Coordinates of C-alpha atoms in Angstrom, one line a residue:
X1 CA 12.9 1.5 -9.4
X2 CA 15.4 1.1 -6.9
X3 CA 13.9 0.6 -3.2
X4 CA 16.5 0.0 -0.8
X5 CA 19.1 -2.6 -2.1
X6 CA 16.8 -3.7 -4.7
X7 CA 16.1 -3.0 -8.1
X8 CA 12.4 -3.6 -8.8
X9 CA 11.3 -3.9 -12.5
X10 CA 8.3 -1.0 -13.4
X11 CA 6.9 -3.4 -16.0
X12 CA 6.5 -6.9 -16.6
X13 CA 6.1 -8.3 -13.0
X14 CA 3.8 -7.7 -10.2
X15 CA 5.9 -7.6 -6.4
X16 CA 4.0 -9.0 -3.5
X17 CA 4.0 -5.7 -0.7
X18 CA 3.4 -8.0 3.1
X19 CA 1.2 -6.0 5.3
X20 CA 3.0 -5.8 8.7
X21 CA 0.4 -4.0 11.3
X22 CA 1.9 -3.3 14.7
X23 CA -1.1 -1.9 16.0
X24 CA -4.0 -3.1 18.8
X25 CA -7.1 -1.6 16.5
X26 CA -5.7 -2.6 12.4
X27 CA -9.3 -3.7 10.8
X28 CA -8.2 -7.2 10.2
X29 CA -4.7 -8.2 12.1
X30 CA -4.8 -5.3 14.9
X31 CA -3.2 -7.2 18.0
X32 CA -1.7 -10.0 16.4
X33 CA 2.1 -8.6 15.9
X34 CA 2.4 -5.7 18.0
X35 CA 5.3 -6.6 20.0
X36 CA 8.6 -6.8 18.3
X37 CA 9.0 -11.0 18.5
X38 CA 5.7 -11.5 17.0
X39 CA 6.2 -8.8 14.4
X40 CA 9.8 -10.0 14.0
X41 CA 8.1 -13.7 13.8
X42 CA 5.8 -12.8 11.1
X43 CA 8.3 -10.7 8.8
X44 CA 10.3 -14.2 8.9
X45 CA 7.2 -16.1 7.6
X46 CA 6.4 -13.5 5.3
X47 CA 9.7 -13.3 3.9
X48 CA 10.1 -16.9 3.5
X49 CA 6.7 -17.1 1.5
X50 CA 7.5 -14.8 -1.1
X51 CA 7.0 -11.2 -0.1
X52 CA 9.4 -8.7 -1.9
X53 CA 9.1 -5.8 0.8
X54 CA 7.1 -5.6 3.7
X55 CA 5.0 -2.7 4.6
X56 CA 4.9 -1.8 8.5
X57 CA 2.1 0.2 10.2
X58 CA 2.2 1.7 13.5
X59 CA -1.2 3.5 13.5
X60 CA -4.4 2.0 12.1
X61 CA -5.9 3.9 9.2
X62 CA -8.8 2.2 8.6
X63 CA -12.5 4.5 8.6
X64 CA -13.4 5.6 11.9
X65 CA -10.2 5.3 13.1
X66 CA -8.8 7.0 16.2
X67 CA -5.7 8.8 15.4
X68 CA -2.6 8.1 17.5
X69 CA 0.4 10.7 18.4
X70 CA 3.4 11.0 16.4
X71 CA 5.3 9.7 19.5
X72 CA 3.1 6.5 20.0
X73 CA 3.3 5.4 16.3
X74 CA 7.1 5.7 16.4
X75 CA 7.2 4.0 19.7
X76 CA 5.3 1.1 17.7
X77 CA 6.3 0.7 14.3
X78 CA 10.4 2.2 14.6
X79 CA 11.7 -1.0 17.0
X80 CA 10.0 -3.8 14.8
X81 CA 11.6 -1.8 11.7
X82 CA 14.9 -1.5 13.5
X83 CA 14.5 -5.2 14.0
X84 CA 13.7 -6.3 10.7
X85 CA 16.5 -4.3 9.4
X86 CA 19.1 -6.0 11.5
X87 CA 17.5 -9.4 11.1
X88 CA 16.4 -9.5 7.3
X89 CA 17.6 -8.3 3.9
X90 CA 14.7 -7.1 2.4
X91 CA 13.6 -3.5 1.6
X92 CA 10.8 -2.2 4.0
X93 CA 8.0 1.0 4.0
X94 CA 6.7 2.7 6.7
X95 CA 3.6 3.5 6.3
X96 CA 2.8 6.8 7.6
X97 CA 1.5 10.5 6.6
X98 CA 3.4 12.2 9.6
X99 CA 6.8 14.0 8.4
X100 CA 7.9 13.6 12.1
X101 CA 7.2 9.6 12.0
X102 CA 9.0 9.6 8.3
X103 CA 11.9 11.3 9.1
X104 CA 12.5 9.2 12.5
X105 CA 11.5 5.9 10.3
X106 CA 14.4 6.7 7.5
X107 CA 16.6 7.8 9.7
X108 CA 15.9 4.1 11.2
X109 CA 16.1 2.4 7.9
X110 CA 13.1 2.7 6.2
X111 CA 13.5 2.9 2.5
X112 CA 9.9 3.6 1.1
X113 CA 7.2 5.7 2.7
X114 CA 4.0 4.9 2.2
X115 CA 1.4 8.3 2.8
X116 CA -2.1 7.3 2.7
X117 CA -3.0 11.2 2.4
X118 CA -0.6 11.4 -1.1
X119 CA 1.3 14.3 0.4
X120 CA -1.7 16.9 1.2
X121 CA -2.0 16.3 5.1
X122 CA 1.4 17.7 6.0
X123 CA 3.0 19.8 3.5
X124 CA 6.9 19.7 5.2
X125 CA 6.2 15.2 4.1
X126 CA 6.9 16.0 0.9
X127 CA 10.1 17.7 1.2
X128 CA 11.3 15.1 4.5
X129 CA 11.0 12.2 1.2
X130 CA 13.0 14.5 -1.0
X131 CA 15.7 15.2 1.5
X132 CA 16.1 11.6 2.1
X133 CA 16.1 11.0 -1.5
X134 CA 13.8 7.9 -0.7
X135 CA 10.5 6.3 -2.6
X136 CA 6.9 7.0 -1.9
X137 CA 3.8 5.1 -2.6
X138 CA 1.4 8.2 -2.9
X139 CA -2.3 6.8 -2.4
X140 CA -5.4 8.7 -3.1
X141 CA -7.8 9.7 -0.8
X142 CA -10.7 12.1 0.1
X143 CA -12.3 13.0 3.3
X144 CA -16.1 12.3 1.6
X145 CA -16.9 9.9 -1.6
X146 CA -18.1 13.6 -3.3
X147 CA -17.2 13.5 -7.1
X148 CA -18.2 15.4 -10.1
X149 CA -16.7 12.7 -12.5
X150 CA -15.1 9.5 -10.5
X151 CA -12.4 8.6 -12.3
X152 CA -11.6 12.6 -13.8
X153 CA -11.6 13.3 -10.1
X154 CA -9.4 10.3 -8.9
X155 CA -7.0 11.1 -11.6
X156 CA -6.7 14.9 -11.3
X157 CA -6.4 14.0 -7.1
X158 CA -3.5 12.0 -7.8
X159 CA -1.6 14.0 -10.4
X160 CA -1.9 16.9 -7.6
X161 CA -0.4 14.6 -5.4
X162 CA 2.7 13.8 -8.1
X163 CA 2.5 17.5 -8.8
X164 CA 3.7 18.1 -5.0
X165 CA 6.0 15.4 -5.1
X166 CA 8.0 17.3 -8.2
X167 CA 7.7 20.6 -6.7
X168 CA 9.4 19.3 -3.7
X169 CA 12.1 17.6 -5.5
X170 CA 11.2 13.7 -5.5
X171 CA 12.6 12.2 -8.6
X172 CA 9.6 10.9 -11.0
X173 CA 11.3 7.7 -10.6
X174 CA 10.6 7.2 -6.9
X175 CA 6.5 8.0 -7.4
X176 CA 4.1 5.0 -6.8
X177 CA 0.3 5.5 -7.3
X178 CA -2.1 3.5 -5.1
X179 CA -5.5 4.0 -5.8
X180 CA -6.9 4.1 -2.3
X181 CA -9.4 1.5 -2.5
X182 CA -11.4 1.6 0.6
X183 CA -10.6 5.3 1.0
X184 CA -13.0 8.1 0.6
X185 CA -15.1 6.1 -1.6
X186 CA -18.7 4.2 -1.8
X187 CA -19.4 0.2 -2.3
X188 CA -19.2 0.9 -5.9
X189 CA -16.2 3.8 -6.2
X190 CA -14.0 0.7 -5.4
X191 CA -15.5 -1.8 -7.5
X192 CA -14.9 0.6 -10.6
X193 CA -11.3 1.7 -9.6
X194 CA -9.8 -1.4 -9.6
X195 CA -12.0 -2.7 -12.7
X196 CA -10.5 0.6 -14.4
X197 CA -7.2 0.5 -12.9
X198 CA -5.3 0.8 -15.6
X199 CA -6.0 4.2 -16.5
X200 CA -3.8 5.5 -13.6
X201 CA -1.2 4.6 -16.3
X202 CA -2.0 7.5 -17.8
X203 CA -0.4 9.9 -14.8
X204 CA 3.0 7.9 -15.7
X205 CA 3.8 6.1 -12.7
X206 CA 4.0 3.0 -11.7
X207 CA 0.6 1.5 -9.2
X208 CA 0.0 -0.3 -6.3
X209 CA -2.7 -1.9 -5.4
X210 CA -4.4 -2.3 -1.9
X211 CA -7.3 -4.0 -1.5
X212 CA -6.4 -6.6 0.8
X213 CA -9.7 -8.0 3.0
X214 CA -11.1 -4.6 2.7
X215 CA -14.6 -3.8 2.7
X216 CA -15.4 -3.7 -0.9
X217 CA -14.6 -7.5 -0.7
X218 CA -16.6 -8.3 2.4
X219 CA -19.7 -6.5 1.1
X220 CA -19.1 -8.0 -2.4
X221 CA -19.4 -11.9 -0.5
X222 CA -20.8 -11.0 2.4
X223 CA -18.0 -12.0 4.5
X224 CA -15.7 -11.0 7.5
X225 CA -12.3 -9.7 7.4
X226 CA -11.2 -12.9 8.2
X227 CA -12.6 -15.0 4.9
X228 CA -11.5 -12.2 2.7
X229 CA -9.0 -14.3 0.6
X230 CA -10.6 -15.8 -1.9
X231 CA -12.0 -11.9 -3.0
X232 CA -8.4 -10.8 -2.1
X233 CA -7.1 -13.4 -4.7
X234 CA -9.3 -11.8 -7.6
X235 CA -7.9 -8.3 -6.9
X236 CA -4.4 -9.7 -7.1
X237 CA -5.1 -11.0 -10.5
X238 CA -6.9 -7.9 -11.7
X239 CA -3.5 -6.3 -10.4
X240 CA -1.7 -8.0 -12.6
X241 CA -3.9 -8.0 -15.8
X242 CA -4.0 -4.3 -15.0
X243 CA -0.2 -3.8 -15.2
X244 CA 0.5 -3.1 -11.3
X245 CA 3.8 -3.1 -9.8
X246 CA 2.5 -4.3 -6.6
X247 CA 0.1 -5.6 -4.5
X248 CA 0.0 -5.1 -0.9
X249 CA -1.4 -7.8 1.2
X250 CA -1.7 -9.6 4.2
X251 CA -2.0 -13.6 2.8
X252 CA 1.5 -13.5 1.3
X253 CA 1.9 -16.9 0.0
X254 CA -2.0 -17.3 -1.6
X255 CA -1.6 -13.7 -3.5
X256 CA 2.4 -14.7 -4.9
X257 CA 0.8 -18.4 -6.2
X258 CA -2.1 -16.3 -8.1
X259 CA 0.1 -13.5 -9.2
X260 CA 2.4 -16.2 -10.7
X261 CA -0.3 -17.8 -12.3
X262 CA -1.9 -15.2 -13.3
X263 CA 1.8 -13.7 -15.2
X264 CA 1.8 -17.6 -17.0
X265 CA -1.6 -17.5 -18.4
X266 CA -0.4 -13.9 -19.7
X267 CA 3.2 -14.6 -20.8
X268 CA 4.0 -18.3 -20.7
X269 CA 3.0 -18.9 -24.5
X270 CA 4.1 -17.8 -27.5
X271 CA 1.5 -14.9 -28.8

């Protein structure tokens, strides 16, 4: 898969995705980069420890949030990924599920979007990532943890998703699948996706996985957002037993030491 200037491999590796939140409110790092030479600062450090791409937010997401305006989240997120751009070689995702925000964010360099709402809150998103002929990380999500049959559900949610994505002309190619841990779901939806996250494989796309500090963790340990990495760590690895092509997290050198190690136990002998 080709994102931005870079050929990623679909198989084989896991890429380390750097969460770059340039909001006041972000569950775990909201004020800390949300002027352009501290979020310039920290795509530097992130760079430098390993990330592949880096993933910038202008509008918190996390449940309970308080939606923003399409003009504040550009005002946000667009100059630090100007910035970056300038500054750094390295490919970088918006992450938004506004086709206004996408359209600005491409045009500004952006080379994957990242729609928490896998194409169903806006249907003119779908066809903005098509004109542009860019990659999308389509994540699953539901406004209420109401199933009939979890992982049935999950997967018919996402091939819907994929199913728009075609229909609007996005390339098969330039589909990612995240499974939107922490999103819609209960305590123990999130456990079981990522335990069972190989059977996205089944949709055909490559996955990403996000479960960086997120509440599944902090109830599991009963710990705060900010002692999250050690439970963080165990989700990378599962990501890579599982066969994900990324994870997208906020500790960047931690997660691409255990996703390393966790490829040599798996491929550094001779089966």
């Amino acid at each position: 898969m080709k994102i931005g200037g870079r050929e990623f491999a679909v198989k084989g590796h896991t890429y380390v995705m750097g969460i770059l939140n340039v909001t006041p409110d972000s569950f775990s790092d909201g004020g800390k980069y949300n002027t352009i030479d501290r979020a310039l600062q920290r795509a530097g450090t992130m760079i430098a420890e390993g990330a592949d791409i880096l993933d910038i937010g202008g509008e918190s997401i996390r449940p309970g949030h308080t939606p923003v305006s399409v003009q504040e989240e550009m005002e946000r997120a667009l100059p630090v990924l100007e910035k970056i751009k300038a500054e750094y070689d390295v490919p970088v995702s918006l992450d938004t599920y506004k086709p206004e925000t996408a359209a600005a964010g491409i045009a500004a360099g952006a080379d994957l979007i990242n729609d928490v709402w896998g194409l169903k809150y806006d249907a003119k998103m779908a066809h903005v990532i098509a004109g542009a002929g860019v990659p999308c990380c389509l994540m699953h999500n539901r406004k209420e943890a109401v199933y009939r049959d979890y992982m049935a559900d999950v997967l018919d949610d996402l091939r819907e998703s994929v199913d728009i994505a075609r229909r609007a002309g996005i390339a098969s190619d330039k589909i990612l699948l995240d499974p939107g841990v922490g999103f819609g779901k209960t305590y123990e939806n999130n456990l079981e996706i990522i335990d069972r996250l190989e059977m996205l494989h089944e949709i055909g796309c490559p996955i990403l996985l996000g479960a960086s500090r997120k509440s599944v963790i902090g109830l599991a340990l009963d710990l705060p957002a900010e002692e999250r990495l050690e439970g963080t760590l165990v989700t990378s690895v599962y990501a890579v037993l599982k066969g994900a092509m990324f994870v997208r997290v906020h500790d960047i050198k931690e997660n691409v030491r255990a996703v390393r190690m966790a490829e040599a136990i798996r491929d550094g002998y001779g089966r």
